[in-house]
């Protein structure tokens, strides 16, 4: 039983939230539901019981089939009551119980009677319930009544019919499409909600016909819409038409754009904001066209309504990403919002000011933000930190004040993500602003003295080992690093040992001191710390690694293989007289699923999270190929592609192909599956026509002897190609085999078979097949260490593209390289973007690519391509791929 309804005392605010439904149990409520069967119905008590049942249903309480049926039949008896409030509860209960087809018949007559009642409240609710619980057969019977209800004089009834139509459109669109005339009439209604619902339904009916939608928008923008809600819908539909017409606001679309501008003078604040938001989100909008929208948003900034202030500042925040100068006139109004009681508004105001502020306003903003940061949650603080980072990159001369601010908030309380955002920002500033390096490194050293996060400590120590030796006085960081050996957990201590070794290898003057410190680490209690100290002492002493450059490359050189592949290979290595060969580790990176990738629009971080993902299948492919004698003299396998489907899904034969790339050869591995139980395939082979791949010559094919039902098998075709070149071509494929019928009772195949063939999809060998995706942990260091000797730079016009992101993805897919540091994600509304790529070209030649994209006009994309590699012919080859692609 529920507790009695009592008033909550004001002095109990500190206790748990009070609920009138506290303690409700399903069994007790079902017992109470017996009141529905009383000869003299108590409308108030029945309503209370239905309320409890609805509460249980909405809390996820499950009712058995028997319980739901009993409740449903009991509820139908309440139709005899004339109480309006109870009748409304009955309608709700029937909708929530969603009765089956047999039960619907019981209640249909009562609902149809109510649908034709003189009481408008009955009519409206009966329409909603009937359309919710009935199928298409019954809908055709009541269609006439629904059409009449759409044009009913009572707005409640008309809206109920229109909303029901929106729901029915999802399941029975052919019925609703016959109502177009009535819905068109309802669009002219004087009732605000009726016009709103009618416009929504009419647009959904016509949404797949672009011309019909354009005509609808054209007719309604002439001033026949009175409802503010409908006007907001019309603004959205108008924006959609403008975008689909060509993503611009030029001659043909001026009437639509003029309509959006006219809505800025509407008497409803809701319509004004919707129009301003629509104008700011148009592609290719100019600063002049933005001006009236920015003006009304500026007025909203000083509104007494928090929702208007929030809406305006959030919209201006988005505009500031693409048109910062257009928002500068609002800066004074936004500065007053920094002290707004609503912290969301204040945060958006701060970040917008940081995007639009000039160099002279930086100091003033920093003072205001300092008082503001302690009052907001971590997620808001992260937004502010990222905005400060962008501002510092925009005005590098102000790095001191901004770096000091980041350092001060780094020492305050906060969670891991917040602290990581600050550290990432400092790291990026150190990398991009040379003058900020020494002060930034010292700030990081001071932070790890009290850092409670192991991951951050290890990443900072690793960064110190790379950047610290490059400063004017590397010795000042040694104390901070060695303190970690004594005061931290084993993971951080091991990282500190590696960092000390890095300083010893890079700075000869520090080597004696580093030797002393590393010898002390030999007595550490942790195995890994001792092992690292021993390794680095031997390495720095010259044991086992020849030249000085070899030792530095061992300590600082980037790993050519993905860590996840190295880990897999080490686990599979069986101890023997033959030492582990790192060259045997596959270099291909298996792409992460889309859900695991970085969210679009998020800034690249300085310290990336450790790589994760499934191990590569390259090992199994290589073992398979080595087991076939014909491929033994092909040499080292360079790359195996992902499977390419050559048949449609659910066909009688399923075939996909894997392209195995060698230096002078390419092997096509056709994976075949027979999906017909009554057939056995023998002598299965793929006939490959290479007439469109003239530089390839077929060497031999290896057929598959037998292919039973649902038992995958492989057949191979090998080609020779020019050595070390990214040769491309198109291949036609035909599956040939002998088919034998199989007796379903005995499972034995007939002796005689029939030759048959099956046409497969064409296969292409593209330039990306000759490149292995291999990431680098620090792109800038790798770029600088490779040097400009083999660099090639050129500019390309990519033509009209749907978006900058589409252009970036196209080039990444064309080159087949690994995006670095999250630069494959393009922030929304960006007009320029830089993408960093890395990989290994056939012949084991390292390649680094820097792509700079920019919008040249509304949709045209220009790109600057910079390539560095160990071989100038490879740099030229990358440019040739782009030029021909």
XYZ file of N, CA and C in Angstrom, residues 455-648:
582
model
N 48.766 7.569 -14.450
C 48.855 7.696 -15.908
C 49.434 9.052 -16.300
N 48.949 10.125 -15.671
C 49.450 11.454 -15.999
C 50.928 11.585 -15.635
N 51.313 11.034 -14.492
C 52.717 11.127 -14.069
C 53.631 10.446 -15.081
N 53.265 9.248 -15.529
C 54.118 8.522 -16.477
C 54.187 9.246 -17.821
N 53.066 9.808 -18.272
C 53.067 10.504 -19.559
C 53.896 11.799 -19.491
N 53.814 12.494 -18.358
C 54.617 13.721 -18.195
C 56.102 13.370 -18.155
N 56.451 12.300 -17.457
C 57.849 11.884 -17.397
C 58.369 11.505 -18.782
N 57.554 10.809 -19.551
C 57.961 10.454 -20.914
C 58.183 11.726 -21.742
N 57.282 12.693 -21.608
C 57.408 13.945 -22.364
C 58.656 14.714 -21.921
N 58.945 14.693 -20.621
C 60.149 15.346 -20.110
C 61.406 14.725 -20.718
N 61.407 13.390 -20.862
C 62.562 12.715 -21.419
C 62.830 13.096 -22.868
N 61.769 13.508 -23.590
C 61.927 13.899 -24.989
C 62.309 15.367 -25.108
N 61.590 16.244 -24.378
C 61.771 17.687 -24.531
C 62.806 18.290 -23.591
N 62.961 17.705 -22.395
C 63.868 18.279 -21.401
C 65.298 18.438 -21.869
N 65.885 17.411 -22.509
C 67.284 17.550 -22.963
C 67.496 18.630 -24.011
N 66.433 19.114 -24.638
C 66.564 20.126 -25.692
C 66.594 21.546 -25.137
N 66.402 21.709 -23.808
C 66.366 23.043 -23.213
C 67.785 23.538 -22.934
N 67.887 24.810 -22.538
C 69.208 25.416 -22.307
C 69.884 24.872 -21.054
N 69.094 24.450 -20.059
C 69.672 23.937 -18.812
C 68.929 22.666 -18.398
N 69.258 21.529 -19.013
C 68.531 20.288 -18.704
C 68.711 19.817 -17.269
N 69.794 20.217 -16.625
C 70.094 19.677 -15.294
C 69.052 20.053 -14.246
N 68.330 21.159 -14.467
C 67.384 21.602 -13.431
C 66.163 20.679 -13.309
N 65.974 19.784 -14.292
C 64.823 18.874 -14.217
C 65.167 17.555 -13.539
N 66.466 17.294 -13.360
C 66.888 15.998 -12.829
C 66.341 15.767 -11.419
N 66.370 16.807 -10.590
C 65.898 16.648 -9.203
C 64.442 16.210 -9.160
N 63.610 16.857 -9.991
C 62.185 16.498 -10.001
C 61.986 15.045 -10.446
N 62.779 14.631 -11.442
C 62.612 13.280 -11.976
C 63.080 12.243 -10.957
N 64.249 12.496 -10.339
C 64.782 11.500 -9.404
C 63.918 11.390 -8.151
N 63.269 12.476 -7.759
C 62.352 12.407 -6.610
C 61.254 11.383 -6.846
N 60.849 11.202 -8.121
C 59.791 10.227 -8.418
C 60.274 8.804 -8.141
N 61.605 8.577 -8.230
C 62.136 7.242 -7.979
C 61.961 6.854 -6.518
N 61.946 7.825 -5.627
C 61.846 7.547 -4.194
C 60.417 7.640 -3.664
N 59.596 8.500 -4.290
C 58.332 8.874 -3.651
C 57.087 8.340 -4.336
N 57.244 7.554 -5.398
C 56.071 7.134 -6.160
C 55.911 5.615 -6.161
N 54.812 5.153 -6.804
C 54.590 3.713 -6.940
C 55.528 3.146 -8.010
N 55.515 1.829 -8.155
C 56.485 1.159 -9.024
C 56.342 1.593 -10.487
N 55.125 1.804 -10.958
C 54.918 2.186 -12.362
C 55.577 3.532 -12.658
N 55.384 4.495 -11.766
C 55.969 5.823 -11.971
C 57.484 5.756 -11.787
N 57.955 4.954 -10.839
C 59.399 4.828 -10.624
C 60.077 4.288 -11.883
N 59.473 3.282 -12.512
C 60.047 2.711 -13.735
C 60.083 3.757 -14.846
N 59.030 4.548 -14.957
C 58.998 5.596 -15.977
C 60.069 6.648 -15.708
N 60.278 6.987 -14.428
C 61.304 7.966 -14.070
C 62.699 7.469 -14.435
N 62.953 6.151 -14.275
C 64.247 5.574 -14.648
C 64.480 5.752 -16.153
N 63.454 5.502 -16.956
C 63.584 5.671 -18.416
C 63.861 7.124 -18.772
N 63.215 8.042 -18.064
C 63.417 9.469 -18.341
C 64.849 9.885 -17.992
N 65.371 9.408 -16.863
C 66.758 9.708 -16.488
C 67.722 9.200 -17.564
N 67.447 7.996 -18.070
C 68.315 7.440 -19.109
C 68.267 8.293 -20.367
N 67.110 8.836 -20.665
C 66.985 9.707 -21.821
C 67.859 10.938 -21.704
N 67.891 11.545 -20.520
C 68.757 12.699 -20.299
C 70.225 12.305 -20.429
N 70.578 11.119 -19.902
C 71.968 10.680 -19.967
C 72.436 10.440 -21.384
N 71.538 9.920 -22.224
C 71.921 9.642 -23.610
C 72.011 10.907 -24.442
N 71.164 11.912 -24.110
C 71.103 13.118 -24.948
C 72.077 14.202 -24.512
N 72.448 14.226 -23.218
C 73.302 15.305 -22.704
C 74.561 14.673 -22.103
N 75.681 14.781 -22.799
C 76.929 14.139 -22.342
C 77.372 14.662 -20.991
N 77.172 15.953 -20.706
C 77.622 16.536 -19.446
C 76.897 15.924 -18.253
N 75.695 15.407 -18.470
C 74.910 14.841 -17.370
C 75.147 13.343 -17.193
N 75.872 12.720 -18.119
C 75.993 11.271 -18.094
C 76.595 10.732 -16.792
N 77.662 11.308 -16.243
C 78.196 10.773 -14.974
C 77.170 10.836 -13.843
N 76.467 11.938 -13.772
C 75.461 12.077 -12.705
C 74.337 11.059 -12.898
N 73.932 10.848 -14.141
C 72.860 9.887 -14.424
C 73.313 8.477 -14.061
N 74.592 8.159 -14.315
C 75.113 6.840 -13.966
C 74.962 6.582 -12.472
N 75.305 7.574 -11.670
C 75.217 7.432 -10.206
C 73.772 7.176 -9.789
N 72.845 7.946 -10.370
C 71.443 7.809 -9.986
C 70.875 6.467 -10.431
N 71.275 6.010 -11.622
C 70.765 4.733 -12.103
C 71.302 3.578 -11.267
N 72.571 3.686 -10.807
C 73.127 2.607 -9.955
C 72.325 2.499 -8.656
N 71.876 3.636 -8.121
C 71.066 3.585 -6.902
C 69.738 2.851 -7.158
N 69.249 2.943 -8.385
C 67.971 2.297 -8.709
C 68.101 0.773 -8.782
N 69.358 0.272 -8.823
C 69.544 -1.181 -8.868
C 69.084 -1.863 -7.595
N 68.913 -1.095 -6.530
C 68.511 -1.667 -5.235
C 67.026 -1.454 -4.958
N 66.267 -1.061 -5.982
C 64.833 -0.836 -5.810
C 64.127 -2.156 -5.530
N 62.974 -2.085 -4.874
C 62.230 -3.291 -4.508
C 61.451 -3.879 -5.678
N 61.272 -3.119 -6.766
C 60.461 -3.581 -7.894
C 61.341 -4.152 -8.990
N 60.922 -5.296 -9.558
C 61.713 -5.969 -10.587
C 61.893 -5.091 -11.819
N 60.806 -4.469 -12.279
C 60.900 -3.700 -13.515
C 61.818 -2.496 -13.357
N 61.786 -1.853 -12.211
C 62.665 -0.710 -11.978
C 64.124 -1.157 -12.034
N 64.424 -2.279 -11.390
C 65.802 -2.796 -11.415
C 66.213 -3.206 -12.828
N 65.298 -3.873 -13.544
C 65.609 -4.322 -14.914
C 65.876 -3.141 -15.830
N 65.051 -2.099 -15.710
C 65.271 -0.922 -16.549
C 66.600 -0.251 -16.218
N 66.884 -0.126 -14.937
C 68.151 0.503 -14.541
C 69.338 -0.281 -15.098
N 69.274 -1.620 -15.021
C 70.355 -2.458 -15.558
C 70.482 -2.281 -17.068
N 69.356 -2.311 -17.758
C 69.355 -2.155 -19.214
C 69.971 -0.827 -19.626
N 69.553 0.251 -18.962
C 70.029 1.566 -19.373
C 71.488 1.792 -18.995
N 71.917 1.217 -17.872
C 73.342 1.324 -17.514
C 74.207 0.644 -18.573
N 73.784 -0.526 -19.003
C 74.542 -1.235 -20.047
C 74.476 -0.484 -21.379
N 73.297 0.070 -21.678
C 73.124 0.783 -22.953
C 73.979 2.044 -22.985
N 73.904 2.844 -21.931
C 74.681 4.082 -21.890
C 76.173 3.800 -21.809
N 76.517 2.633 -21.243
C 77.928 2.280 -21.150
C 78.491 1.732 -22.449
N 77.622 1.491 -23.420
C 78.087 1.046 -24.738
C 78.050 -0.444 -24.939
N 77.547 -1.227 -23.949
C 77.557 -2.686 -24.075
C 76.431 -3.140 -25.004
N 76.782 -3.817 -26.068
C 75.774 -4.445 -26.917
C 75.205 -3.555 -27.997
N 75.323 -2.236 -27.913
C 74.797 -1.332 -28.947
C 75.933 -0.465 -29.435
N 76.320 -0.662 -30.704
C 77.546 -0.070 -31.231
C 77.759 1.407 -31.022
N 77.256 2.244 -31.955
C 77.607 3.667 -31.978
C 76.722 4.474 -31.041
N 77.143 5.728 -30.846
C 76.344 6.657 -30.033
C 74.965 6.862 -30.644
N 74.910 6.963 -31.974
C 73.620 7.139 -32.646
C 72.715 5.932 -32.452
N 73.328 4.726 -32.423
C 72.532 3.518 -32.183
C 71.893 3.555 -30.802
N 72.660 4.027 -29.801
C 72.121 4.083 -28.440
C 70.997 5.110 -28.338
N 71.209 6.264 -28.996
C 70.152 7.288 -28.956
C 68.895 6.810 -29.679
N 69.118 6.087 -30.795
C 67.961 5.584 -31.533
C 67.215 4.552 -30.699
N 67.955 3.756 -29.919
C 67.326 2.761 -29.061
C 66.459 3.423 -27.987
N 66.977 4.540 -27.429
C 66.257 5.208 -26.343
C 65.156 6.134 -26.846
N 65.391 6.816 -27.973
C 64.464 7.855 -28.423
C 63.732 7.513 -29.708
N 64.245 6.572 -30.481
C 63.658 6.297 -31.785
C 62.226 5.811 -31.666
N 61.412 6.206 -32.646
C 60.014 5.784 -32.632
C 59.939 4.322 -33.042
N 59.037 3.581 -32.414
C 58.867 2.159 -32.693
C 58.158 2.003 -34.033
N 58.707 1.172 -34.913
C 58.146 1.029 -36.258
C 56.921 0.135 -36.287
N 56.645 -0.556 -35.201
C 55.516 -1.497 -35.199
C 54.513 -1.087 -34.127
N 53.228 -1.338 -34.350
C 52.233 -1.024 -33.324
C 52.469 -1.856 -32.068
N 52.305 -1.219 -30.914
C 52.563 -1.917 -29.655
C 51.667 -3.136 -29.483
N 50.413 -3.020 -29.948
C 49.492 -4.138 -29.760
C 49.935 -5.342 -30.581
N 50.537 -5.098 -31.777
C 51.060 -6.200 -32.588
C 52.319 -6.790 -31.969
N 53.183 -5.913 -31.401
C 54.399 -6.385 -30.732
C 54.045 -7.279 -29.546
N 53.028 -6.839 -28.787
C 52.605 -7.626 -27.624
C 52.113 -8.999 -28.054
N 51.320 -9.044 -29.115
C 50.797 -10.325 -29.602
C 51.923 -11.244 -30.062
N 52.885 -10.669 -30.795
C 54.006 -11.485 -31.291
C 54.865 -12.018 -30.155
N 55.077 -11.198 -29.127
C 55.871 -11.645 -27.978
C 55.163 -12.764 -27.216
N 53.834 -12.670 -27.133
C 53.090 -13.740 -26.444
C 53.152 -15.045 -27.230
N 53.182 -14.929 -28.564
C 53.216 -16.132 -29.408
C 54.626 -16.698 -29.582
N 55.641 -15.937 -29.178
C 57.037 -16.375 -29.361
C 57.363 -17.536 -28.419
N 57.898 -18.597 -28.994
C 58.300 -19.752 -28.200
C 59.821 -19.721 -28.025
N 60.320 -19.714 -26.766
C 61.770 -19.626 -26.513
C 62.521 -20.737 -27.247
N 63.590 -20.333 -27.930
C 64.415 -21.299 -28.669
C 65.799 -20.694 -28.860
N 66.659 -21.401 -29.567
C 68.001 -20.884 -29.826
C 67.964 -19.660 -30.734
N 66.896 -19.561 -31.527
C 66.754 -18.421 -32.432
C 66.136 -17.239 -31.676
N 66.843 -16.098 -31.686
C 66.372 -14.922 -30.944
C 65.111 -14.339 -31.576
N 64.345 -13.634 -30.754
C 63.135 -12.974 -31.260
C 63.523 -11.890 -32.269
N 62.860 -11.904 -33.427
C 63.151 -10.946 -34.504
C 62.021 -9.935 -34.587
N 62.342 -8.662 -34.263
C 61.294 -7.635 -34.281
C 60.787 -7.380 -35.694
N 61.569 -7.736 -36.702
C 61.124 -7.555 -38.090
C 59.983 -8.503 -38.455
N 59.766 -9.520 -37.619
C 58.677 -10.458 -37.884
C 57.330 -9.931 -37.391
N 57.347 -8.820 -36.664
C 56.097 -8.255 -36.128
C 55.357 -7.531 -37.242
N 54.076 -7.862 -37.484
C 53.320 -7.168 -38.541
C 53.173 -5.682 -38.240
N 53.261 -4.864 -39.285
C 53.220 -3.406 -39.099
C 51.856 -2.803 -39.379
N 50.930 -3.608 -39.851
C 49.613 -3.070 -40.204
C 48.794 -2.819 -38.957
N 48.133 -1.649 -38.914
C 47.261 -1.298 -37.800
C 45.846 -1.653 -38.166
N 45.202 -2.451 -37.337
C 43.802 -2.783 -37.586
C 42.940 -1.625 -37.107
N 42.077 -1.095 -37.980
C 41.289 0.096 -37.661
C 40.352 -0.190 -36.510
N 40.153 0.844 -35.664
C 39.213 0.733 -34.561
C 37.792 0.847 -35.088
N 36.808 0.208 -34.396
C 35.421 0.436 -34.762
C 35.065 1.901 -34.587
N 34.038 2.330 -35.345
C 33.676 3.749 -35.343
C 33.311 4.233 -33.946
N 32.641 3.390 -33.164
C 32.195 3.837 -31.841
C 33.351 4.123 -30.918
N 34.551 3.482 -31.189
C 35.694 3.700 -30.321
C 36.520 4.896 -30.734
N 36.213 5.447 -31.936
C 37.020 6.568 -32.404
C 36.668 7.831 -31.661
N 37.532 8.804 -31.802
C 37.335 10.082 -31.139
C 36.116 10.792 -31.684
N 35.356 11.455 -30.821
C 34.169 12.163 -31.264
C 34.534 13.319 -32.149
N 33.735 13.550 -33.260
C 34.035 14.668 -34.142
C 33.997 15.981 -33.404
N 34.907 16.803 -33.711
C 34.916 18.137 -33.123
C 35.778 18.249 -31.904
N 36.213 17.084 -31.328
C 37.035 17.176 -30.126
C 38.469 17.493 -30.488
N 39.103 18.343 -29.727
C 40.463 18.788 -30.029
C 41.456 17.653 -29.850
N 42.543 17.634 -30.620
C 43.582 16.631 -30.400
C 44.266 16.857 -29.069
N 44.639 15.771 -28.419
C 45.271 15.900 -27.111
C 46.765 15.727 -27.235
N 47.461 16.291 -26.278
C 48.909 16.196 -26.286
C 49.395 14.846 -25.831
N 48.723 14.267 -24.863
C 49.116 12.964 -24.362
C 47.993 11.997 -24.658
N 48.125 11.224 -25.721
C 47.039 10.337 -26.127
C 46.911 9.173 -25.175
N 45.717 8.573 -25.151
C 45.492 7.395 -24.332
C 46.239 6.214 -24.938
N 46.567 5.212 -24.144
C 47.290 4.059 -24.672
C 46.487 3.384 -25.764
N 47.160 2.895 -26.822
C 46.427 2.285 -27.922
C 45.714 1.026 -27.477
N 44.556 0.793 -28.060
C 43.811 -0.412 -27.752
C 43.185 -0.921 -29.021
N 42.840 -2.176 -29.052
C 42.188 -2.731 -30.232
C 42.579 -4.180 -30.417
N 41.874 -4.890 -31.281
C 42.148 -6.299 -31.494
C 43.461 -6.496 -32.230
N 44.139 -7.612 -32.009
C 45.398 -7.859 -32.689
C 45.189 -8.072 -34.182
N 46.233 -7.822 -34.965
C 46.168 -7.957 -36.417
C 46.083 -9.427 -36.810
N 45.451 -9.712 -37.991
C 45.380 -11.074 -38.510
C 46.533 -11.363 -39.454
N 47.500 -10.417 -39.556
C 48.614 -10.591 -40.493
C 49.416 -11.852 -40.181
N 49.570 -12.195 -38.891
C 50.334 -13.391 -38.520
C 49.727 -14.646 -39.134
N 48.412 -14.786 -39.026
C 47.761 -15.990 -39.537
C 47.860 -16.057 -41.062
N 47.745 -14.906 -41.744
C 47.898 -14.887 -43.198
C 49.307 -15.329 -43.596
N 50.315 -14.812 -42.887
C 51.694 -15.146 -43.243
C 51.963 -16.632 -43.035
N 51.430 -17.183 -41.936
C 51.610 -18.622 -41.692
C 50.944 -19.444 -42.793
N 49.754 -18.992 -43.228
C 49.036 -19.699 -44.285
C 49.836 -19.699 -45.592
N 50.374 -18.534 -45.960
C 51.120 -18.431 -47.211
C 52.425 -19.213 -47.152
N 53.093 -19.219 -45.986
C 54.354 -19.958 -45.847
C 54.143 -21.454 -45.960
N 52.911 -21.906 -45.646
C 52.631 -23.349 -45.715
C 52.421 -23.827 -47.151
N 52.368 -22.894 -48.120
C 52.160 -23.247 -49.528
C 53.497 -23.122 -50.263
N 54.051 -24.219 -50.775
C 55.409 -24.187 -51.371
C 55.550 -23.202 -52.530
N 54.495 -23.017 -53.324
C 54.589 -22.145 -54.488
C 54.926 -20.701 -54.113
N 54.593 -20.273 -52.888
C 54.821 -18.889 -52.472
C 56.121 -18.718 -51.684
N 56.881 -19.796 -51.519
C 58.051 -19.767 -50.629
C 59.122 -18.781 -51.106
N 59.259 -18.593 -52.429
C 60.328 -17.719 -52.931
C 59.847 -16.291 -53.208
N 58.661 -15.929 -52.705
C 58.140 -14.581 -52.918
C 58.756 -13.555 -51.965
N 59.441 -14.027 -50.932
C 60.064 -13.106 -49.981
C 59.132 -12.751 -48.828
N 59.468 -11.649 -48.163
C 58.737 -11.203 -46.977
C 57.389 -10.599 -47.377
N 56.311 -11.043 -46.694
C 54.988 -10.459 -46.932
C 54.957 -9.030 -46.400
N 54.610 -8.088 -47.259
C 54.574 -6.683 -46.846
C 53.241 -6.316 -46.198
N 52.140 -6.745 -46.794
C 50.831 -6.329 -46.282
C 49.753 -7.286 -46.773
N 48.749 -7.486 -45.930
C 47.533 -8.205 -46.329
C 46.358 -7.265 -46.133
N 45.531 -7.135 -47.156
C 44.407 -6.198 -47.080
C 43.258 -6.791 -46.273
N 42.282 -5.960 -45.968
C 41.037 -6.448 -45.387
C 40.254 -7.187 -46.470
N 39.421 -8.171 -46.106
C 38.651 -8.907 -47.129
C 37.731 -7.975 -47.918
N 37.692 -8.185 -49.237
C 36.821 -7.413 -50.138
C 35.740 -8.352 -50.655
N 34.468 -8.014 -50.400
C 33.371 -8.874 -50.816
C 33.193 -8.819 -52.335
N 33.074 -10.006 -52.951
C 32.870 -10.101 -54.396
C 31.482 -10.608 -54.761
N 30.657 -10.916 -53.751
C 29.283 -11.367 -53.990
C 28.340 -10.606 -53.085
N 27.079 -10.575 -53.467
C 26.058 -9.960 -52.632
C 25.755 -10.866 -51.448
